[in-house]
Coordinates of N, CA and C in Angstrom, one line a residue:
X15 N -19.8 8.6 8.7 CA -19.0 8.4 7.5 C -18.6 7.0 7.4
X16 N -18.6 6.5 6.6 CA -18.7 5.0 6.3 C -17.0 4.8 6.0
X17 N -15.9 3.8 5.9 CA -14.8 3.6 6.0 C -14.3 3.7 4.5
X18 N -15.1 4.4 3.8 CA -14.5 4.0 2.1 C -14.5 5.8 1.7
X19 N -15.4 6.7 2.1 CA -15.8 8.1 2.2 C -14.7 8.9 2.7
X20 N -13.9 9.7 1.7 CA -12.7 10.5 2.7 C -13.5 11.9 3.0
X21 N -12.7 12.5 4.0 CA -13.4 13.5 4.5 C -12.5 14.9 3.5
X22 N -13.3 15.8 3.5 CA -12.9 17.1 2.5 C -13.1 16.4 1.1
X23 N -12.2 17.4 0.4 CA -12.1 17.0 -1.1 C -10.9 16.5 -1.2
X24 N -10.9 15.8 -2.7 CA -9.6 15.6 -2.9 C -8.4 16.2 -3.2
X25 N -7.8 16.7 -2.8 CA -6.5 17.1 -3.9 C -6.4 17.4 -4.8
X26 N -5.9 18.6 -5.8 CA -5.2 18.9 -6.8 C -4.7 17.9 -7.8
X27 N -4.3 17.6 -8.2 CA -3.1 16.8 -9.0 C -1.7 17.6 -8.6
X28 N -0.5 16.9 -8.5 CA 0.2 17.8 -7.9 C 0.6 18.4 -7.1
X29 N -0.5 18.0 -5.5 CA -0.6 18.8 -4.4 C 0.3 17.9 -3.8
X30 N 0.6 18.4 -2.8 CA 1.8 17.3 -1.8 C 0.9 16.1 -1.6
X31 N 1.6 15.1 -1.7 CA 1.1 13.4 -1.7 C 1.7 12.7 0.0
X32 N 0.3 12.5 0.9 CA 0.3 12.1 2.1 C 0.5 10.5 1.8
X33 N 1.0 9.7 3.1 CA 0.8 8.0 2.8 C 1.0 8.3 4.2
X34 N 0.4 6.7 5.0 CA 1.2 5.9 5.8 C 1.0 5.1 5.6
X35 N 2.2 4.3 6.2 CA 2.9 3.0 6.9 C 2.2 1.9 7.7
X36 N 1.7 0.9 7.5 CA 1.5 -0.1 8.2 C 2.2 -1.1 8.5
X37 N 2.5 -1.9 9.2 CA 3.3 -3.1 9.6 C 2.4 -3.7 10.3
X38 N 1.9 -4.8 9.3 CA 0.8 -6.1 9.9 C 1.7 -7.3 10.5
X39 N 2.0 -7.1 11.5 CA 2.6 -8.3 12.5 C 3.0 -8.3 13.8
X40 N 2.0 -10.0 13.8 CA 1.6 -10.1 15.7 C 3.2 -10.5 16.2
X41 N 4.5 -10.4 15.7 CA 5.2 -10.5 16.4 C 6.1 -9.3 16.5
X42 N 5.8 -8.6 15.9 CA 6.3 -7.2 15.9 C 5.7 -6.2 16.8
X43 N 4.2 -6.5 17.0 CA 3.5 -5.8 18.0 C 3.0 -6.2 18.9
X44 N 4.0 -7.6 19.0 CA 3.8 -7.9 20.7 C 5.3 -7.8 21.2
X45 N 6.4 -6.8 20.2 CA 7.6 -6.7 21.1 C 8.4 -8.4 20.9
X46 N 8.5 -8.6 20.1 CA 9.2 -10.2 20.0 C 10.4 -9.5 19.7
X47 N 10.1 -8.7 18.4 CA 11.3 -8.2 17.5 C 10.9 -7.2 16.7
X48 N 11.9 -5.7 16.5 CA 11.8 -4.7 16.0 C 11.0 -4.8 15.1
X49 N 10.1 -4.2 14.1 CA 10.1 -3.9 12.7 C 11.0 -3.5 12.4
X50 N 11.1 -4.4 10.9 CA 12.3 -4.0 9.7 C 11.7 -3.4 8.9
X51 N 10.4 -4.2 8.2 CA 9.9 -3.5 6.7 C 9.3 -2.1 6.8
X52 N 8.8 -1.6 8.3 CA 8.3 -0.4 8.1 C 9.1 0.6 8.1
X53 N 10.0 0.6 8.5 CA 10.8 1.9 8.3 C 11.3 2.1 7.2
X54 N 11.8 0.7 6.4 CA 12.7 0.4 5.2 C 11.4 1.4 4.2
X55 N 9.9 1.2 4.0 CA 9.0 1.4 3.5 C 8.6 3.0 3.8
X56 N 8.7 3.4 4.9 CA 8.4 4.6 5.1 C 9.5 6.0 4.2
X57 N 11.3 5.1 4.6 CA 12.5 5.8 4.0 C 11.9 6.0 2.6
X58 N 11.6 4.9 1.8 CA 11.4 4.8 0.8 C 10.0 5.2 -0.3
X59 N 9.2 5.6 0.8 CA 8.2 6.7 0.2 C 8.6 8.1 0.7
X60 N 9.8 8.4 1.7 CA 9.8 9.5 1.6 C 10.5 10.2 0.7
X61 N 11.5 9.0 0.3 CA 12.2 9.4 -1.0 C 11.8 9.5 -2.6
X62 N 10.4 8.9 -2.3 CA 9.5 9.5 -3.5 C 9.0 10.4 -3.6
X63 N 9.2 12.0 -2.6 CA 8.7 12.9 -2.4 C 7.4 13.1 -1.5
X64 N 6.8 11.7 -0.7 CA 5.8 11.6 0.0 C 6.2 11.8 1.7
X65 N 5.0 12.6 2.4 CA 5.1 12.9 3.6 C 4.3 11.7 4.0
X66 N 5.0 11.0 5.3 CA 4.7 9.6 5.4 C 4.4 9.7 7.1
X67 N 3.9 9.3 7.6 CA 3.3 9.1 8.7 C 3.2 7.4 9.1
X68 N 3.9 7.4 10.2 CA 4.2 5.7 10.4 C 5.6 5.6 10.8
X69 N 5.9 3.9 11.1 CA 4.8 3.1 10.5 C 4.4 2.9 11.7
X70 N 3.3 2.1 11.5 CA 2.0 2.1 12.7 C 1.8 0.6 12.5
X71 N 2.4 0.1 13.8 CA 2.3 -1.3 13.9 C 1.3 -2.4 14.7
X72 N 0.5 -3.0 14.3 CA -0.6 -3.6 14.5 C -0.4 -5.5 14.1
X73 N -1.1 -5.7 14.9 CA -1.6 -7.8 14.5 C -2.2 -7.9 13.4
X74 N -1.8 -8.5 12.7 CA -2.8 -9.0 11.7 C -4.3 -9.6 12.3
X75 N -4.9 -9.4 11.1 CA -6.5 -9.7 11.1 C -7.0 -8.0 11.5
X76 N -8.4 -8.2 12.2 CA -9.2 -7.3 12.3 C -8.2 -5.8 12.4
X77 N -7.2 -5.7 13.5 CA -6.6 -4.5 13.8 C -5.9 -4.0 12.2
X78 N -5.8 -4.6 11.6 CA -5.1 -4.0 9.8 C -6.3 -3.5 9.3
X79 N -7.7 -4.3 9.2 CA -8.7 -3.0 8.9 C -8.9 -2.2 9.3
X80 N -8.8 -2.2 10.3 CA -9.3 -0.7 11.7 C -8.3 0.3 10.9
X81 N -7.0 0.0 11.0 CA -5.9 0.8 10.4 C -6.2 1.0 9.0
X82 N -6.7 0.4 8.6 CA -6.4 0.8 6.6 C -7.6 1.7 6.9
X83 N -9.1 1.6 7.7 CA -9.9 2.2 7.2 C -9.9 3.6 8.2
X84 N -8.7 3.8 9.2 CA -8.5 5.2 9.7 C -7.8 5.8 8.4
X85 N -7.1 5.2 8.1 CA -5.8 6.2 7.1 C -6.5 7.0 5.9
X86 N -8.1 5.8 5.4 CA -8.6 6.2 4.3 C -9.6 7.6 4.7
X87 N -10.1 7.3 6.2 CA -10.8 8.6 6.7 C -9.8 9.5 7.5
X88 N -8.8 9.4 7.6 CA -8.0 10.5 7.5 C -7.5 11.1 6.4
X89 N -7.5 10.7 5.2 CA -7.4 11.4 3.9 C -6.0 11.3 3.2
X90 N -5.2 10.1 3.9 CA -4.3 9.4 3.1 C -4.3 9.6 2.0
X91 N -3.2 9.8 0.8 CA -3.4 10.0 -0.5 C -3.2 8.4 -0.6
X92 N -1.8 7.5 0.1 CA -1.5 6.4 0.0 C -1.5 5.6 1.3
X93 N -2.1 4.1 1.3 CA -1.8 3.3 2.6 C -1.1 2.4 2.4
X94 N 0.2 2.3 2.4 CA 1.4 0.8 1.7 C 1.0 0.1 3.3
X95 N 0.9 -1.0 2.9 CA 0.9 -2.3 4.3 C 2.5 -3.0 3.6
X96 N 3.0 -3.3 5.1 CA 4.1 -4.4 4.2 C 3.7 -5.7 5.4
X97 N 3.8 -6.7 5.3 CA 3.7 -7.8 5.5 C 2.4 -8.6 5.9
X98 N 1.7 -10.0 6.2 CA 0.5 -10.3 6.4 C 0.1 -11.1 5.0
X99 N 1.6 -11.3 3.9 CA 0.9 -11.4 2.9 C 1.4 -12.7 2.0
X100 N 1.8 -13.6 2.9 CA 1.7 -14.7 2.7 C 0.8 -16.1 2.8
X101 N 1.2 -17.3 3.0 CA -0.2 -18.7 2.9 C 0.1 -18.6 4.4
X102 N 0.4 -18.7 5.4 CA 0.7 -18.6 6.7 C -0.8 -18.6 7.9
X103 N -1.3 -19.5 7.8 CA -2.8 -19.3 8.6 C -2.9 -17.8 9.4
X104 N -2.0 -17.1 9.9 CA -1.8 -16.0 10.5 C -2.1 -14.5 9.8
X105 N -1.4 -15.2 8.3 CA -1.2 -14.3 7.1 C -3.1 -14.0 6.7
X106 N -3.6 -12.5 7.1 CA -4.7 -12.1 6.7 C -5.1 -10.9 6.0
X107 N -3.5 -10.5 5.7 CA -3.8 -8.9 5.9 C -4.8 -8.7 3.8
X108 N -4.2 -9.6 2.9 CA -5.1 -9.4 1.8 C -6.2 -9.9 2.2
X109 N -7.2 -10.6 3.4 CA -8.3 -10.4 3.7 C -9.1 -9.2 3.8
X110 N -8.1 -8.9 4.9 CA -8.6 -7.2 6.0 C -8.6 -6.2 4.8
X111 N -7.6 -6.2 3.8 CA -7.9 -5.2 2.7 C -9.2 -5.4 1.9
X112 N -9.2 -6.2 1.7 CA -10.9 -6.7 0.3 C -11.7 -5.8 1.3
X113 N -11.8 -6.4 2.3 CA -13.0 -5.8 3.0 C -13.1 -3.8 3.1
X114 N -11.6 -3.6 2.5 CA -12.2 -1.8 3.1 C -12.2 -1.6 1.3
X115 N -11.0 -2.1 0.8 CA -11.3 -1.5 -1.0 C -13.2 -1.0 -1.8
X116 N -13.0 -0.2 -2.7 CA -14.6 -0.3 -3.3 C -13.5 -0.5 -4.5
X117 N -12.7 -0.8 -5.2 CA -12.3 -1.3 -6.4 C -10.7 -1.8 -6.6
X118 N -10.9 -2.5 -7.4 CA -9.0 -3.5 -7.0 C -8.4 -3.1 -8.2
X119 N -6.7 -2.8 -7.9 CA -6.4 -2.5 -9.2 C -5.3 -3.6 -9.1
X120 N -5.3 -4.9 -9.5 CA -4.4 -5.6 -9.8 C -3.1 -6.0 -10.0
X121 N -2.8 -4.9 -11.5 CA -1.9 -5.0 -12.2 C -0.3 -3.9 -11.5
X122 N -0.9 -4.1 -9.7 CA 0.1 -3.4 -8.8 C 1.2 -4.4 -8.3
X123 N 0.0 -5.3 -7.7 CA 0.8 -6.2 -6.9 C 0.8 -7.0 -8.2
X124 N 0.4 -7.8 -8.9 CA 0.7 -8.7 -10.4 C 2.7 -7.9 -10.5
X125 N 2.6 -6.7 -10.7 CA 3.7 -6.5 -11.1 C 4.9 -6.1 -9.7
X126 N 4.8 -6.1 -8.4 CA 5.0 -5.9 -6.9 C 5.8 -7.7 -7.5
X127 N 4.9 -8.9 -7.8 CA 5.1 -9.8 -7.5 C 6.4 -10.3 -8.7
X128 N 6.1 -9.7 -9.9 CA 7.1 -10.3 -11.1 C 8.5 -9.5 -10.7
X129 N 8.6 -8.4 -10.5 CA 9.8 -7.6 -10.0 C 10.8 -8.4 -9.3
X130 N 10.0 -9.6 -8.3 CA 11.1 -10.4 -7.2 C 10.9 -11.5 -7.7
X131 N 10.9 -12.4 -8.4 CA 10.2 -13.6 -8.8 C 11.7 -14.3 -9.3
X132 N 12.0 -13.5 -10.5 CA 13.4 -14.5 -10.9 C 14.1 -14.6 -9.8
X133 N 14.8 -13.3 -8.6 CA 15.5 -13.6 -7.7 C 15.3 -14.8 -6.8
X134 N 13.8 -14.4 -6.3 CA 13.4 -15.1 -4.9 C 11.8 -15.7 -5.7
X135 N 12.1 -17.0 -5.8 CA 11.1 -17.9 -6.9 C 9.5 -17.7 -5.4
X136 N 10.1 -17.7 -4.4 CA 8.8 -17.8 -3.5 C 8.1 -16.4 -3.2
X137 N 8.2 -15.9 -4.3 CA 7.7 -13.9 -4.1 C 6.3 -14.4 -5.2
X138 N 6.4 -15.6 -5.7 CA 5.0 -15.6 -6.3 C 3.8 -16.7 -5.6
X139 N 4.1 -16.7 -3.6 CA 3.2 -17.0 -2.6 C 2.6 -16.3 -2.0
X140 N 3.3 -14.9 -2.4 CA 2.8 -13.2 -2.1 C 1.3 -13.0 -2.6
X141 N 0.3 -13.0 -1.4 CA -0.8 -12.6 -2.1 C -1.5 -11.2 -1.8
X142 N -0.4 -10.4 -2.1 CA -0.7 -8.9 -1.8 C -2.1 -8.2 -2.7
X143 N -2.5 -7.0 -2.2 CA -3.7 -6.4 -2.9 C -2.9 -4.9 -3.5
X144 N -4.1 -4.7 -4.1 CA -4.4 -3.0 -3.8 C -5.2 -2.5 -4.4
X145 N -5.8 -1.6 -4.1 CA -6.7 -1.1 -4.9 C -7.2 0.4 -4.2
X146 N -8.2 1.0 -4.5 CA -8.6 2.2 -4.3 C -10.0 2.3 -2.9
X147 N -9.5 2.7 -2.3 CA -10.8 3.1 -0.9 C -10.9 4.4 -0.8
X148 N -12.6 5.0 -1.7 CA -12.4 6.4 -1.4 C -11.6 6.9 -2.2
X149 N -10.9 8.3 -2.0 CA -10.0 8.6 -2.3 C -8.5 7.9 -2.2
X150 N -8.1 6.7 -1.5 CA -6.8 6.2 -0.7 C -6.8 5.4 -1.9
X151 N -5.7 4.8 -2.2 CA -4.8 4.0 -2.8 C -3.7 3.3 -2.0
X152 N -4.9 2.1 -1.7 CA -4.0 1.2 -0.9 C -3.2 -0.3 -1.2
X153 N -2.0 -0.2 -1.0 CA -1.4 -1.3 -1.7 C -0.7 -2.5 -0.2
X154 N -0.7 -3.7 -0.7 CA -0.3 -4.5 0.3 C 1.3 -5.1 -0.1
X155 N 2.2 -4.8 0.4 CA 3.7 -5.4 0.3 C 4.1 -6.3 1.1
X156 N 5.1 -7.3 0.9 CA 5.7 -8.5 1.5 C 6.5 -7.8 2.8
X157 N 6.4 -9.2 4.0 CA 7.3 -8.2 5.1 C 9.0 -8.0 5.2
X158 N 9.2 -8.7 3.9 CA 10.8 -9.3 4.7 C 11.1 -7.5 3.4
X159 N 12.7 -7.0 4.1 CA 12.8 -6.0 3.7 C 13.1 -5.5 2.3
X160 N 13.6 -7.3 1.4 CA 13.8 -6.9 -0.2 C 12.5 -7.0 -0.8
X161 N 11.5 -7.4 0.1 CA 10.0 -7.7 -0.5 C 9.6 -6.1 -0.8
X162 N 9.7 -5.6 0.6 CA 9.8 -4.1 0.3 C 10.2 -2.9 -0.4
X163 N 11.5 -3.5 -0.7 CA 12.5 -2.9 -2.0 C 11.9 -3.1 -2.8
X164 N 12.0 -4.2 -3.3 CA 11.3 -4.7 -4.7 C 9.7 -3.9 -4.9
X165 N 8.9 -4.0 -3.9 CA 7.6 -3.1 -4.3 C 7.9 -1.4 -4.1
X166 N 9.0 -0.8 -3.6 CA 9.1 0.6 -3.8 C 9.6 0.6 -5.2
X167 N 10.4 -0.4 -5.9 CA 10.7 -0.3 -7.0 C 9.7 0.0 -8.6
X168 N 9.4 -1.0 -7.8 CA 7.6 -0.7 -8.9 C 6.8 0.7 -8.1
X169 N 6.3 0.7 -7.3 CA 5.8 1.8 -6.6 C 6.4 3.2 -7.4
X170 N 7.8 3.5 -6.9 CA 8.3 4.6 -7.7 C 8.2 5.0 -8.9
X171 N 7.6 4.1 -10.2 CA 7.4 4.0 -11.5 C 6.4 4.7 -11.6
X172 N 5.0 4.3 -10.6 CA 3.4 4.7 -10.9 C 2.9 5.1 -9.7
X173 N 3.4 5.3 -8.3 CA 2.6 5.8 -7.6 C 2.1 7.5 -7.7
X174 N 3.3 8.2 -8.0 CA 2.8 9.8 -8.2 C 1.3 9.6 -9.3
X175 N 2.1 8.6 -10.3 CA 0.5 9.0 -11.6 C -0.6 8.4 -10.9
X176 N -0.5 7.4 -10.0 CA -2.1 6.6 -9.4 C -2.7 7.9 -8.9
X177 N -1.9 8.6 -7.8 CA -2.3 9.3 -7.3 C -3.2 10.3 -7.5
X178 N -2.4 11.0 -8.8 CA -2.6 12.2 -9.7 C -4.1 11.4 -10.1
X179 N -4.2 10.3 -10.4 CA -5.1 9.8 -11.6 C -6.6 9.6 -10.3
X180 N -6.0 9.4 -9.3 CA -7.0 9.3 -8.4 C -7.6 10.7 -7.6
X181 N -6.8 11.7 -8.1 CA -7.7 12.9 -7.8 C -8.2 13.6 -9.2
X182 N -8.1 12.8 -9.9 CA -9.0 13.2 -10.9 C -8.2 14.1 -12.3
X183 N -6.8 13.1 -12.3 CA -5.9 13.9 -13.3 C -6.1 13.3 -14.4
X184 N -5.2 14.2 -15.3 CA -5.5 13.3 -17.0 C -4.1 12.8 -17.5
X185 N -4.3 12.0 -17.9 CA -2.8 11.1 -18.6 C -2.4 11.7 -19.7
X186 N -0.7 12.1 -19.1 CA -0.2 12.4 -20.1 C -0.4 12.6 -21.6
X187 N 0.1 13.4 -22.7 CA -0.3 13.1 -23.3 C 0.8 12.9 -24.1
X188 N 0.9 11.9 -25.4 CA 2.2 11.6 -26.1 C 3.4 13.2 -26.7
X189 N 4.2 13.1 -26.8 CA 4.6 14.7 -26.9 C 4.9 15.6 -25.9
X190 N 4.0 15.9 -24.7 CA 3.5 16.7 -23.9 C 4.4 16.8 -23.1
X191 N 4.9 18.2 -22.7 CA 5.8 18.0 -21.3 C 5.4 17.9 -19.9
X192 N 4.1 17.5 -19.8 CA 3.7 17.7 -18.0 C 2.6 16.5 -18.6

């Protein structure tokens, strides 16, 4: 099975919505210093009604694909990464994502990045991804913990509908109650 291929079928629209947690950073996973942004990120999709698994902490570069492309063959509905996603020679993690995505949807992190921008003018160095692997809907967030806020903020707007839309739901309709 190839890293983009989920195993079973997809989901319902509607069915309980799986995610995990990544935390891309070599100083958090060599024991320097706690992670912040993964638990802040995990609280915060579990409060969107998601069963979260994580966070699962790893070095940037190669070990963030290994991880994005388990979560997607374990049948993740969602994989949020938070940090890796700066100019930082270190900073790879929107590398490791291109390489597992089969399509990018942009207008996530475009809008992940406008959300924090007036506050913190340096939230537009953020070169986060996301896009669709398979069935998974993977997005890349900033590591510091308002970076994270700020993308559960937008997250909570459209993640249920990506989801819904990525098991094969239909968009609302104007009027319609569901």
């Amino acid at each position: 099975m190839s890293g983009t291929e989920r195993q079973g079928s997809a989901a319902a629209p509607g069915a309980p919505y799986r995610a995990l947690v990544i935390t891309a950073s070599n100083r958090a996973a060599a024991g320097v210093y706690a992670d912040k942004g993964g638990p802040v990120l995990a609280a915060g999709l579990t409060a969107l009604g998601f069963s979260v698994d994580g966070p699962v902490v790893v070095p940037d570069g190669e070990p963030v694909a290994e991880a994005l492309r388990g979560g997607v063959e374990a049948g993740y509905d969602v994989v949020v990464t938070t940090g890796g996603t700066g100019i930082s020679p270190t900073d790879l993690t929107p590398e490791m994502t291109r390489r597992v995505l089969d399509r990018e949807v942009p207008g996530i992190p475009e809008s992940i990045r406008a959300e924090s921008r007036e506050q913190v003018p340096t939230a537009a160095l953020s070169r986060g991804l996301a896009g669709v692997a398979g069935s998974t809907l993977i997005v890349n967030l900033p590591g510091s913990t308002g970076g994270v806020r700020d993308g559960l903020a937008v997250l909570g707007r459209i993640l249920v509908h990506a989801v819904d839309q990525i098991r094969g739901g239909d968009h609302p309709r104007p009027g319609s109650t569901s």
